[in-house]
XYZ file of C-alpha atoms in Angstrom:
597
model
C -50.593 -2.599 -39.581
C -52.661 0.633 -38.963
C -55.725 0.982 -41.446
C -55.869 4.512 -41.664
C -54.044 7.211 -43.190
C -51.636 10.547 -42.264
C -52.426 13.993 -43.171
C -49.978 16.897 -43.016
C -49.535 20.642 -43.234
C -47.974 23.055 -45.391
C -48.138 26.547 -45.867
C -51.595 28.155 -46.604
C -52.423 30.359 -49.897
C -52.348 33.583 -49.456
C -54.730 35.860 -47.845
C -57.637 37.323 -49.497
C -57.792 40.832 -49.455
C -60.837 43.044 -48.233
C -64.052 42.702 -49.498
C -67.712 43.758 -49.374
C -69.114 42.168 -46.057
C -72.288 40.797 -47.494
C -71.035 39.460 -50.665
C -68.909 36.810 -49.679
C -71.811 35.090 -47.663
C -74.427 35.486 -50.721
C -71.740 34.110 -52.740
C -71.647 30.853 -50.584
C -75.578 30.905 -50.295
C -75.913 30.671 -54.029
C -72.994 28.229 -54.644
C -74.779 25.932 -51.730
C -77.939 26.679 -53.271
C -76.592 24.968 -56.729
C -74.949 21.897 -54.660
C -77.980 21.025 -53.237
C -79.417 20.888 -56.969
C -76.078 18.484 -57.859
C -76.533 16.292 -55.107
C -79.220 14.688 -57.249
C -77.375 14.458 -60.458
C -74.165 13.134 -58.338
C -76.366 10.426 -57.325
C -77.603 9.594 -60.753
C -73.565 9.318 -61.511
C -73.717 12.300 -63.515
C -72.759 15.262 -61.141
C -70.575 18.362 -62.394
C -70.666 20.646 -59.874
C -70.971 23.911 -60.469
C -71.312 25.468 -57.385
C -68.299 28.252 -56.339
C -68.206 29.259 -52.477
C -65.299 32.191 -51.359
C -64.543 32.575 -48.247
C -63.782 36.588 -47.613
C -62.826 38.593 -44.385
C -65.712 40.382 -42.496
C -66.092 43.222 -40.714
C -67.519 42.874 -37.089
C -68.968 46.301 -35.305
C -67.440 45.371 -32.163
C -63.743 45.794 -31.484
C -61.422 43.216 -31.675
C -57.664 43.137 -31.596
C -55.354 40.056 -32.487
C -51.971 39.787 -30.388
C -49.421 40.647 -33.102
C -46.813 43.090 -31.358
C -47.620 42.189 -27.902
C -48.101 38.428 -28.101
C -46.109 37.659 -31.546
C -49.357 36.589 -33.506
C -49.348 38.261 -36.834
C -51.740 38.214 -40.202
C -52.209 39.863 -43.016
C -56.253 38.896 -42.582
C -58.384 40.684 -41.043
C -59.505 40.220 -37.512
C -61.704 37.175 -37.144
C -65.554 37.280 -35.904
C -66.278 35.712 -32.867
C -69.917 34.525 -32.314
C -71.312 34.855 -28.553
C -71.496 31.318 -26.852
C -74.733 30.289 -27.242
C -75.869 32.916 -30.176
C -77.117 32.391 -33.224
C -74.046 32.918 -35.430
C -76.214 34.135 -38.182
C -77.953 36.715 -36.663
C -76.376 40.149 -38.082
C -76.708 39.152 -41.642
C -79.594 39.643 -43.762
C -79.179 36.494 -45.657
C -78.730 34.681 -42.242
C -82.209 33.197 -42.004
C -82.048 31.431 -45.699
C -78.503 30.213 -44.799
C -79.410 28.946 -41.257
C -82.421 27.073 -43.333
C -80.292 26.055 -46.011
C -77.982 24.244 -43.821
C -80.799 22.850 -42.038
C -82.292 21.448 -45.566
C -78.925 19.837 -46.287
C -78.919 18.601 -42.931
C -81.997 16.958 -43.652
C -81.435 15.346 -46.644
C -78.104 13.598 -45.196
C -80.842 12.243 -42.597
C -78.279 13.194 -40.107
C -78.157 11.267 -36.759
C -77.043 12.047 -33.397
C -74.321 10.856 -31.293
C -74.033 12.050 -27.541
C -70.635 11.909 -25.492
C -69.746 11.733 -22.287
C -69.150 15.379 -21.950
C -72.136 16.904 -23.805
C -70.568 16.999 -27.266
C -73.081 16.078 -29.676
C -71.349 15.177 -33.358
C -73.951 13.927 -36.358
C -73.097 11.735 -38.948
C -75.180 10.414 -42.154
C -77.441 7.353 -40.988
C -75.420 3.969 -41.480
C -72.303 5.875 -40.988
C -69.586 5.948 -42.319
C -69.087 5.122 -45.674
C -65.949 6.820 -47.364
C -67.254 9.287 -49.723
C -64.575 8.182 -52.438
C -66.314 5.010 -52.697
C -63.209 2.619 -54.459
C -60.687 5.641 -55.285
C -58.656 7.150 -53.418
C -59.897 9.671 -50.423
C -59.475 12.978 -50.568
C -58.408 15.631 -47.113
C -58.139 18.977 -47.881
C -55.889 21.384 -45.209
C -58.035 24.321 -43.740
C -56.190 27.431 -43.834
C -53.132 27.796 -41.170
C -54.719 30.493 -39.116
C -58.465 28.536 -38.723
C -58.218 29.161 -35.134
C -56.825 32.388 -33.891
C -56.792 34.329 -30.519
C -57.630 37.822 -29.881
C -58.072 40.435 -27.003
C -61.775 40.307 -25.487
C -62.591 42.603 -22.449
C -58.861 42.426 -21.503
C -58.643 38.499 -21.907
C -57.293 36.453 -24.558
C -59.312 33.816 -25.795
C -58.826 31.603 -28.559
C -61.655 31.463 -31.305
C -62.487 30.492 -35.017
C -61.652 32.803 -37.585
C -64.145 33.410 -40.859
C -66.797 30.952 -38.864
C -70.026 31.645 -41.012
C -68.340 31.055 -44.351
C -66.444 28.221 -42.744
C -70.125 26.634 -42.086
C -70.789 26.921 -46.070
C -67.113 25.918 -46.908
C -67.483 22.097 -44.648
C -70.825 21.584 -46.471
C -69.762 22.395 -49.498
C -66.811 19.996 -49.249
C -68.489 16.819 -48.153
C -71.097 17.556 -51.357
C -68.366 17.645 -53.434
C -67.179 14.400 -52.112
C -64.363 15.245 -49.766
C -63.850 12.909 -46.823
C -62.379 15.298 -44.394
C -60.377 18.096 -43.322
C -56.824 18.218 -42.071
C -55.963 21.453 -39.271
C -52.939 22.389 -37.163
C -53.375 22.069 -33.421
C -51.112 24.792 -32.775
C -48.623 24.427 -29.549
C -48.321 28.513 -29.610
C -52.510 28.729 -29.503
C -53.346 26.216 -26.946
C -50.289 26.222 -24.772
C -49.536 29.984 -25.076
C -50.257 31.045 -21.031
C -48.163 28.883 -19.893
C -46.817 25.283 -18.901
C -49.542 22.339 -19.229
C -52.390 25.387 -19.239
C -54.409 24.026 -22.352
C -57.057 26.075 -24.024
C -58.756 23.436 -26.531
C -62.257 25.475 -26.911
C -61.612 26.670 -29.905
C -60.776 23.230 -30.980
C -63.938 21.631 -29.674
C -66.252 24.225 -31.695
C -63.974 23.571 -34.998
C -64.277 19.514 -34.130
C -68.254 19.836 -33.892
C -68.394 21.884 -37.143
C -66.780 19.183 -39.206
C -68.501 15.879 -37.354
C -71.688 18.150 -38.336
C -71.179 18.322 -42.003
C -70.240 14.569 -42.328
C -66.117 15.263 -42.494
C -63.543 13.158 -40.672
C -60.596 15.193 -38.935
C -56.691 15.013 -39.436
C -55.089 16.560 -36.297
C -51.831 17.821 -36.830
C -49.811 18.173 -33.108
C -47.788 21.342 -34.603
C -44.988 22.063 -32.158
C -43.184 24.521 -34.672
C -44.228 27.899 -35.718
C -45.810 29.200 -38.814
C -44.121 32.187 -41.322
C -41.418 31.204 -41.939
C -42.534 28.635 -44.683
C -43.377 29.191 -48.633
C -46.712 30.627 -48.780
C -46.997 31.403 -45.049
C -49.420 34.659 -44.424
C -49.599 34.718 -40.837
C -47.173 34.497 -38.012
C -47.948 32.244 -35.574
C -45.036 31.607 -32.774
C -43.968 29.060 -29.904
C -45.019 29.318 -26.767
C -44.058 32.998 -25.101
C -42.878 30.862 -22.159
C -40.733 28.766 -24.227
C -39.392 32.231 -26.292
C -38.568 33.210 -23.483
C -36.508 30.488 -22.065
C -34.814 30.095 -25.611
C -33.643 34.223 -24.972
C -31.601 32.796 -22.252
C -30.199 30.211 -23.842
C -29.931 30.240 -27.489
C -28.718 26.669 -28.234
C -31.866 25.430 -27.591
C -33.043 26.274 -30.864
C -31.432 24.878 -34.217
C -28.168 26.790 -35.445
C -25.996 26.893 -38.962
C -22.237 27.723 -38.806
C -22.559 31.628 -38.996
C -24.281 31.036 -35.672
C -27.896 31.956 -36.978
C -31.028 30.454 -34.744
C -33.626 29.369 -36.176
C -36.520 29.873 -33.917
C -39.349 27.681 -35.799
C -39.072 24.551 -33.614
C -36.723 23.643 -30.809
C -33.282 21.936 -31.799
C -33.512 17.941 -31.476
C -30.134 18.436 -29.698
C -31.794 19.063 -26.374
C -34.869 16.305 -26.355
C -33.922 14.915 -23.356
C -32.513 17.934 -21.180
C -34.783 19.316 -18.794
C -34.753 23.073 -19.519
C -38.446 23.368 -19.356
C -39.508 24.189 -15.951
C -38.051 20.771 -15.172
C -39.631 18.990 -18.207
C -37.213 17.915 -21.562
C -38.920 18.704 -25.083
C -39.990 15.671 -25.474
C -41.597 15.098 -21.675
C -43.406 18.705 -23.366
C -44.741 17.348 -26.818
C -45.697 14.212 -24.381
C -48.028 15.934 -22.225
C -49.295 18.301 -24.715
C -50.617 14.808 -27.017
C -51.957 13.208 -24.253
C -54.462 16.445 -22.829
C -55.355 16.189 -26.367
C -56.482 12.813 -26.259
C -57.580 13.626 -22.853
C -60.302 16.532 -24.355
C -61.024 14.637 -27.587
C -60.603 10.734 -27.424
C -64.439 10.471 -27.469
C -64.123 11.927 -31.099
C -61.264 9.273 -31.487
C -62.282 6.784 -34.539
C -65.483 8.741 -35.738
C -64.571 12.377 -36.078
C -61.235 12.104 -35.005
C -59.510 9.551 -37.081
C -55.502 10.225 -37.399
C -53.167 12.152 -34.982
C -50.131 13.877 -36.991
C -47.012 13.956 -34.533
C -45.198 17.318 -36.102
C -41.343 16.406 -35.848
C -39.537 19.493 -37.403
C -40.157 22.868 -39.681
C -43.479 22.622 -41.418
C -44.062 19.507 -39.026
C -41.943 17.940 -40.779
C -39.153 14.859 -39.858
C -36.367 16.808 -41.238
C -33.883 19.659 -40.157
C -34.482 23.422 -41.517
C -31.653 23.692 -44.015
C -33.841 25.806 -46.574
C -35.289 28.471 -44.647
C -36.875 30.357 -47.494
C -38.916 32.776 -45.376
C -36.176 35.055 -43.907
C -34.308 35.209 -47.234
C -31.182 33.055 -46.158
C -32.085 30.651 -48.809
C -33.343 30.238 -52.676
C -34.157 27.840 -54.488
C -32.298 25.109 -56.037
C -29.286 25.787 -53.261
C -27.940 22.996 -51.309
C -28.743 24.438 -47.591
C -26.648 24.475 -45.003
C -25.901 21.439 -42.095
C -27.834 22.629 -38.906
C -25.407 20.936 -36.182
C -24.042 24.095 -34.557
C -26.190 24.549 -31.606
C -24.087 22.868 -28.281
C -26.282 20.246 -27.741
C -25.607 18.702 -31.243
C -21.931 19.547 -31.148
C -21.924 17.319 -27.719
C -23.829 14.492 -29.318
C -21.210 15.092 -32.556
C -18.168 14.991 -30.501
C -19.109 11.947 -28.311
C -20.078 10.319 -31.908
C -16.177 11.124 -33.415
C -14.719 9.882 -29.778
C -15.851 6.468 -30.280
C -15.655 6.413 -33.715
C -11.484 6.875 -32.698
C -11.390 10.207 -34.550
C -11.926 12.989 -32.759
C -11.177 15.649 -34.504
C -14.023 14.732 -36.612
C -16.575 15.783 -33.599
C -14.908 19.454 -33.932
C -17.301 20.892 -36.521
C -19.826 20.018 -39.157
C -18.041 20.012 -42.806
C -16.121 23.005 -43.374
C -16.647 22.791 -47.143
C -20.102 22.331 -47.575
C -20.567 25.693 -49.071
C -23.844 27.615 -48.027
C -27.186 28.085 -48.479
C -27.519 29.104 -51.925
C -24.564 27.164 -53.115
C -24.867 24.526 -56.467
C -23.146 21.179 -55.737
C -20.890 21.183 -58.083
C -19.402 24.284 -56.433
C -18.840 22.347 -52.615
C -15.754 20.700 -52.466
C -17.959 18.096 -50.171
C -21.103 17.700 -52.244
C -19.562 17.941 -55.938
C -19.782 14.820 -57.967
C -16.598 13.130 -58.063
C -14.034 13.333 -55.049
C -16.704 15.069 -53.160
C -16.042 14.308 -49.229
C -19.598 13.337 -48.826
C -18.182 10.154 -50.800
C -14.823 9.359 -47.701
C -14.282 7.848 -44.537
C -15.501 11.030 -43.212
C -18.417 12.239 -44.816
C -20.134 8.416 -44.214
C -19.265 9.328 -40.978
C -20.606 12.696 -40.773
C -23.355 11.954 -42.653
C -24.573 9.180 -40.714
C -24.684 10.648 -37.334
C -26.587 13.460 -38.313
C -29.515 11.428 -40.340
C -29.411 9.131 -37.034
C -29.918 12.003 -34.812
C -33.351 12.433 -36.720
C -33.970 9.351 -37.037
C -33.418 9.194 -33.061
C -35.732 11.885 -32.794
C -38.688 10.394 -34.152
C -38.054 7.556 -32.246
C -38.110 9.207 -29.154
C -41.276 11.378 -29.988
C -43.104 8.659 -31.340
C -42.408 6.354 -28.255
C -43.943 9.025 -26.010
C -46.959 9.971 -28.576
C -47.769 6.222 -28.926
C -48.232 6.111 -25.064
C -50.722 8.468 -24.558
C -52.576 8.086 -27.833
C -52.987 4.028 -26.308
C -52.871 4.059 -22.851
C -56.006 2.485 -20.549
C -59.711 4.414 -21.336
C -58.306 5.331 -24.907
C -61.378 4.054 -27.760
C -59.787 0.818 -29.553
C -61.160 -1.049 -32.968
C -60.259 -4.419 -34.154
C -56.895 -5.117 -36.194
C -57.051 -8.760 -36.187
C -57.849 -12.641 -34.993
C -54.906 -15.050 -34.668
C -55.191 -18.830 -33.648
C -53.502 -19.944 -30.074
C -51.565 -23.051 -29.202
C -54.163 -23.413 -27.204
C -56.529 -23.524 -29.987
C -58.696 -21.177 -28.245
C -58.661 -17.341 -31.158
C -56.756 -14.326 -29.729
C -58.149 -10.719 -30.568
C -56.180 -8.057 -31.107
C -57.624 -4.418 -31.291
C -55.157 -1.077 -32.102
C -55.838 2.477 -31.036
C -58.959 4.153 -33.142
C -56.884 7.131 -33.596
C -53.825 6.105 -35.875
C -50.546 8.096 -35.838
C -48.167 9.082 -38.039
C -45.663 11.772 -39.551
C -44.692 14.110 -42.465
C -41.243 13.573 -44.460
C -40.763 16.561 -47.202
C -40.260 16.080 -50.935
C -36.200 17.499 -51.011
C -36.432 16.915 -55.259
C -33.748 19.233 -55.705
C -30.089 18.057 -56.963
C -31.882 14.701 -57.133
C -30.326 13.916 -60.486
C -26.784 14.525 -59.200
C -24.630 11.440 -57.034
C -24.561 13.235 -53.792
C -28.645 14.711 -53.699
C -27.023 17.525 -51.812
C -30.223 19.136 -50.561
C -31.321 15.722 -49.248
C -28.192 15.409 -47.020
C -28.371 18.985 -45.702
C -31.810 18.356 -44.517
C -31.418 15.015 -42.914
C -32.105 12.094 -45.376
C -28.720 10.097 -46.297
C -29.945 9.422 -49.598
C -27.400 9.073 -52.547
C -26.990 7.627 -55.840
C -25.318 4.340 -54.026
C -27.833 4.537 -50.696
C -31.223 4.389 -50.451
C -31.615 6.769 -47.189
C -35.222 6.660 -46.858
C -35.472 2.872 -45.781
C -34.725 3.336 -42.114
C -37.369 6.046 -41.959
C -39.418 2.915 -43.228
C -38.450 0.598 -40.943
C -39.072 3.205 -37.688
C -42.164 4.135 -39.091
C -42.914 -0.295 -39.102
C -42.083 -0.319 -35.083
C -44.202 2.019 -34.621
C -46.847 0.904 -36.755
C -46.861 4.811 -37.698
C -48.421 5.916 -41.451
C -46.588 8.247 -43.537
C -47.375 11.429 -45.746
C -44.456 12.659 -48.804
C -45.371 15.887 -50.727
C -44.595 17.022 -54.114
C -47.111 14.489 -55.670
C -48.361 16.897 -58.007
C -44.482 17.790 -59.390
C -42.993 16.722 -62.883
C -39.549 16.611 -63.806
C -40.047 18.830 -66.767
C -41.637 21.499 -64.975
C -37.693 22.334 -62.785
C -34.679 24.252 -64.263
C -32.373 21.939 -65.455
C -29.499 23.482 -63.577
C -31.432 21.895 -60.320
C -30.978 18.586 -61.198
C -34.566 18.161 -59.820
C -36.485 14.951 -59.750
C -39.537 14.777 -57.920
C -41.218 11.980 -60.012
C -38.163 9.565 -59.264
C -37.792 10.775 -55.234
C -41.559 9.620 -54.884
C -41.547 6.378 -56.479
C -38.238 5.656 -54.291
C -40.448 6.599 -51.022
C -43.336 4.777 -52.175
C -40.957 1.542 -53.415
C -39.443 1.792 -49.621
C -42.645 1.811 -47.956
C -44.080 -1.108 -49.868
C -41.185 -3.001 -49.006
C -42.032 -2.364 -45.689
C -45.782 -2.498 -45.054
C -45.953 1.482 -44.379
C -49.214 3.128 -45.776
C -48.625 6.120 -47.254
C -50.207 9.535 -48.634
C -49.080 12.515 -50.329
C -49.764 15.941 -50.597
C -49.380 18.250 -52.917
C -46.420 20.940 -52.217
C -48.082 24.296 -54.078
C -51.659 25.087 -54.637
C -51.837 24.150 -57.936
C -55.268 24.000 -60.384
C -53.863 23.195 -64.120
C -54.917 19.690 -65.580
C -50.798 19.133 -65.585
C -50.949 19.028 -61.986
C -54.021 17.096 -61.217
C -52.947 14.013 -63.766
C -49.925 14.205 -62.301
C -51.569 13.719 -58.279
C -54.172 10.870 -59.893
C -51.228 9.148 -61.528
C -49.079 8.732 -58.151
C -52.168 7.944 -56.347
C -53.468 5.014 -58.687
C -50.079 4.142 -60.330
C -49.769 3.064 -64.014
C -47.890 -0.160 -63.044
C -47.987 -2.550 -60.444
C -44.206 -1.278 -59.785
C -45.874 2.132 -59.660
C -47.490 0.928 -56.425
C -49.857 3.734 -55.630
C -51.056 6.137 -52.236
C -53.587 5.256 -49.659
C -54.670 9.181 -49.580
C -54.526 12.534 -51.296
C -54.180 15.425 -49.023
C -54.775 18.853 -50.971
C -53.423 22.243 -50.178
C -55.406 23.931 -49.080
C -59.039 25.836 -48.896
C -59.507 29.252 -49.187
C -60.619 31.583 -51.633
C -58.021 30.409 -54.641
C -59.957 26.810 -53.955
C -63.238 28.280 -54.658
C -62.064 30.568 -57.751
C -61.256 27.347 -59.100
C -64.256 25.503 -58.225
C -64.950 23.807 -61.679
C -61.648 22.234 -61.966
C -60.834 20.777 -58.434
C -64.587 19.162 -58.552
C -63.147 17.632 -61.974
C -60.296 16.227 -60.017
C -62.203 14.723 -56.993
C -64.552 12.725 -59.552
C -61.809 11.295 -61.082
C -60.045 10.573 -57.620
C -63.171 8.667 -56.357
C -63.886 6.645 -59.613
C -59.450 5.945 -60.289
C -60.336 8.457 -63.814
C-alpha cells in the first residue's frame, strides 16, 4: 500500500485588492522578524506564534500585460512581477537587503544542506532530513493560490512566470516555521501546454519547485487538466489549451453536455477518452504524455521535494461529472443538478449499454424526469422519496451505467498515469520484504512519487433515500447502496491514495430544507476506505477560520472512536491574504494538529 498521502485543489479566496507597494513586504519582514523570535519558544514546546505575513499585489515600473482577451487568461489581480533570470529579486525594494539577510539568517539556523541533481537543480533541506514537521499528528498541506504561476506578454513573447514572488519567499518560510509540511499547487494543462501539442513550458514550475525544497516544504502536484472560474471562489480564469478550444469549436460533443444542450467547457467529456480527435492522440493518450514530461522534468525532485502526483479526473480535478456548475449561474445551492450524458459520445456508450441490457429504448435519453438544476427532490418524479424511478428496473439501470462510466474513467487515466509515473529511470523507495519458496527474501520497492485522486463532498440531500445530488454527479450512493465502495476498490488496484473535502462541515451549520449531511457522507468515505486499505485525506471545502470549523477538521482527522477511524492528512484552503489576517488562529489549529489537541 502507498505510504504517502493525496492533496487536492479547490477554488482560491478571493483576490486582494490594491495596496501600497512597500507595505505588504515590511509587513512580511516584521511578521518573519517575530517567527524567528518563536522558533525558540516552539522548541521549548511553548510557541504561539504571533507573527502575521500578507501577501499584496505590486506594482512593477516596467510593462507587463497578462493574456486575458487574446489568450483567455483572466484575473482580477494585478499583473505579476517577474524577476530577471539571474537577478537579485530583491533589488528595487528598500527593505530588500534586511529581507535577503533575513532569509539568509533563517536559512542558517535550519543548517540547511545541499543537494545537487543531475540537471543543475540545487534543492536544500534541514540536516538529517526529513523529519515530518507534525511530529505524531497529523500533517498539514496548505494549497497556494490558483493563479501561483501565470503567463504574460514580454517583448512580444509569452512566457510563463511566478506571480507575487518576493512575498511568496516570506509566505514558504513563514509556513514551514509555523509547522506546515508542504504546499499543494495546480500544474495547469492551459499554462504549460498552451502553444501547442506536447510543447511543455515547465520553467515556471522549476523556479516554484526550488522555492519550496528551499524553505524545507514538500510539494503536492496537482496534474489539472480542467480549467479554473468556473468554481466557488474562483478569481481568475484560467482555460484549456487554445489548441484544444479550438478543436472543441468544431465539434462540440467533445465537451460535457446537459439536456438543454449546454457545454460545459471546464474539462473534456469522458465520452470521448479513447477517440483520437487530438491531432491523432485520444484524451487520455493527452493527459498520458502530459504526466510523463512531468516526471520527465522533475523525477529527480521525486520522493524529496516532490512527494505525491494528483491525477485531476473532472471539474475542480475532481472524479465526478459537473452537475452543479455554480459559476455561470445555471445552478444554486441545495438543487439536485442535472445528468451530464447528452454529449454523442455518452449517448453512444448509453445506447450500446440499453442494447445489451435488451431494452433499448432505455439508451434513447438520460431520465426525462429528473427535473433541473435547481430542482428539490421531492419535486422530481425520479429522485422523490417513495416511487421515485431512481428506485425501478430502470433507474438501477440508468444509474449504474453512468457511475461506471466514471468509474471507467479513472481506470483508464490511472492505468496510463501509473505508467509513466513507474516506468524504467523513475526514483523508487522500499515498500516491503517477503520470504520466497526458495527461502532466499524478495524486495519490493514502489514509485517515490505516490498517486492519487480527488472525490468531492456532494452533502447535499444526503438525509433523503435517493441523495439526489450524489447521483447527478456520479456516485450511486443511496440509502440501500453504499456507492462509494467501488471507488475504493479502483483506488486498491491501483494502489492510488484518496482526498474527500468538506472535513471542516457540520450538519447544523445547512438549511434543513437541504437535507445536508456532511458529517455522515465522510465517515461513510472514511468507513469504505478502511475497509479497503485506501489512505485517505481531506480538505476543507471553504476558507474557514472560526474555532467551529477547526474542531470540526481535528475531530475527522484524529477521530473520537476507533469506528471514527481518522485521516492520514489535512489539506487547507488555501494561502493568501485572508490566511495571514487570521494568523493567530490557524497557528492555534496547526499546534493542535501536530500534538492530536
Amino acid at each position: 500500500m502507498p505510504f504517502q498521502r493525496l492533496p487536492t485543489s479547490l477554488p482560491c479566496s478571493p483576490s486582494p485588492s490594491p495596496r501600497n507597494f512597500l507595505a505588504p513586504l515590511r509587513n512580511a519582514l516584521a511578521a518573519a522578524r517575530r517567527l524567528l523570535g518563536a522558533r525558540h519558544q516552539r522548541e521549548s514546546g511553548a510557541c504561539r506564534s504571533q507573527g502575521r505575513q500578507v501577501t499584496h499585489p505590486t506594482t512593477h515600473p516596467r510593462t507587463s500585460r497578462t493574456l486575458d482577451d487574446d489568450f483567455g487568461f483572466g484575473s482580477s489581480s494585478p499583473e505579476p512581477i517577474v524577476a530577471t533570470p539571474g537577478a537579485n529579486a530583491f533589488s528595487e525594494v528598500e527593505d530588500d537587503v534586511d529581507i535577503h539577510k533575513l532569509l539568509r539568517k533563517t536559512a542558517d539556523q535550519f543548517k540547511f544542506g545541499s543537494f545537487v541533481y543531475g540537471d543543475g537543480f540545487e534543492t536544500q533541506y534541514p540536516e538529517g532530513e526529513q523529519p515530518s514537521s507534525s511530529g505524531s499528528g497529523c500533517p498539514v498541506y496548505v494549497m497556494l493560490p490558483l493563479d501561483t504561476v501565470w503567463v504574460v506578454e514580454r517583448d512580444g513573447r509569452r512566457i510563463s512566470v511566478l506571480k507575487k514572488e518576493r512575498s511568496l519567499d516570506i509566505a514558504l518560510h513563514t509556513l514551514k516555521q509555523a509547522g506546515v509540511e508542504g504546499v499543494m499547487v495546480d500544474v495547469w494543462w492551459g499554462i504549460v501546454e498552451r502553444a501547442g501539442p506536447r510543447q511543455f513550458d515547465f520553467s515556471a514550475y522549476k523556479r516554484l519547485f526550488s522555492k519550496v525544497a528551499a524553505a524545507g516544504l514538500k510539494v503536492q502536484a496537482v496534474m489539472s487538466f480542467h480549467a479554473a472560474g468556473g468554481n466557488v471562489g474562483d478569481t481568475c480564469k484560467i482555460p484549456l489549451p487554445k489548441w484544444i478550444l479550438d478543436i472543441g469549436e468544431r465539434n462540440l460533443d467533445i465537451f460535457y453536455t446537459d439536456k438543454a444542450g449546454h457545454r460545459n467547457r471546464e474539462c473534456l467529456s469522458l465520452g470521448c477518452d479513447d477517440v483520437p480527435l487530438f491531432w491523432g492522440r485520444t484524451p487520455v493518450h493527452m493527459y498520458r504524455d502530459f504526466i510523463n514530461a512531468f516526471a520527465d522534468k522533475f523525477q529527480h525532485l521525486f520522493g524529496t521535494v516532490i512527494t505525491e502526483v494528483t491525477v485531476g479526473l473532472g471539474p475542480a480535478g475532481e472524479l465526478r461529472y459537473p452537475s452543479y456548475p455554480e459559476g455561470d449561474g445555471r445552478w444554486r445551492f441545495p438543487g439536485v443538478g442535472e445528468f451530464q450524458c447528452y454529449d454523442k459520445y455518452m449517448l453512444e456508450s448509453l445506447q450500446k449499454a440499453a442494447i445489451k441490457a435488451g431494452q433499448p429504448d432505455w439508451g434513447l435519453s438520460g431520465p426525462h424526469d429528473a427535473g433541473h438544476y435547481n430542482s428539490s427532490s421531492w419535486e422530481t418524479g425520479f429522485f422523490v422519496s417513495q416511487g421515485g424511478s431512481w428506485n425501478t428496473a430502470y433507474g438501477h439501470f440508468f444509474l449504474s451505467w453512468y457511475s461506471n462510466m466514471l468509474l471507467e474513467h479513472a481506470d483508464r487515466v490511472l492505468t496510463a498515469a501509473a505508467e509513466v509515473l513507474s516506468k524504467h529511470g523513475r526514483p523508487r523507495v522500499f515498500h516491503s520484504m517477503r520470504d520466497a519458496s526458495n527461502g532466499h527474501v524478495i524486495y519490493e520497492f514502489a514509485p517515490a512519487c505516490k498517486m492519487g485522486i480527488k472525490l468531492a463532498g456532494v452533502h447535499w440531500w444526503f438525509k433523503s433515500r435517493a441523495h439526489a445530488a450524489e447521483l447527478t454527479a456520479g456516485y450511486y450512493n443511496t440509502r440501500d447502496r453504499d456507492g462509494y465502495l467501488p471507488f475504493m476498490a479502483m483506488l486498491r488496484r491501483h494502489d492510488a491514495s484518496l482526498s474527500f473535502t468538506c472535513v471542516e462541515m457540520r450538519d447544523c451549520e445547512h438549511p434543513p430544507e437541504g437535507r445536508c449531511s456532511p458529517q455522515m457522507l465522510l465517515q461513510q468515505v472514511i468507513e469504505a476506505a478502511e475497509q479497503y486499505g485506501v489512505p485517505l485525506s481531506g480538505e476543507n471545502a471553504l476558507q474557514r477560520y472560526d474555532d467551529y470549523a477547526f474542531e470540526r477538521i481535528a475531530e475527522s482527522a484524529f477521530g473520537r472512536n476507533a469506528r471514527a477511524g481518522r485521516l492520514t492528512q489535512v489539506t487547507f484552503l488555501r494561502m493568501g491574504d485572508l490566511m495571514f489576517d487570521n494568523w493567530d488562529a490557524f497557528s492555534r489549529f496547526l499546534n493542535r494538529m501536530r500534538n492530536k489537541a
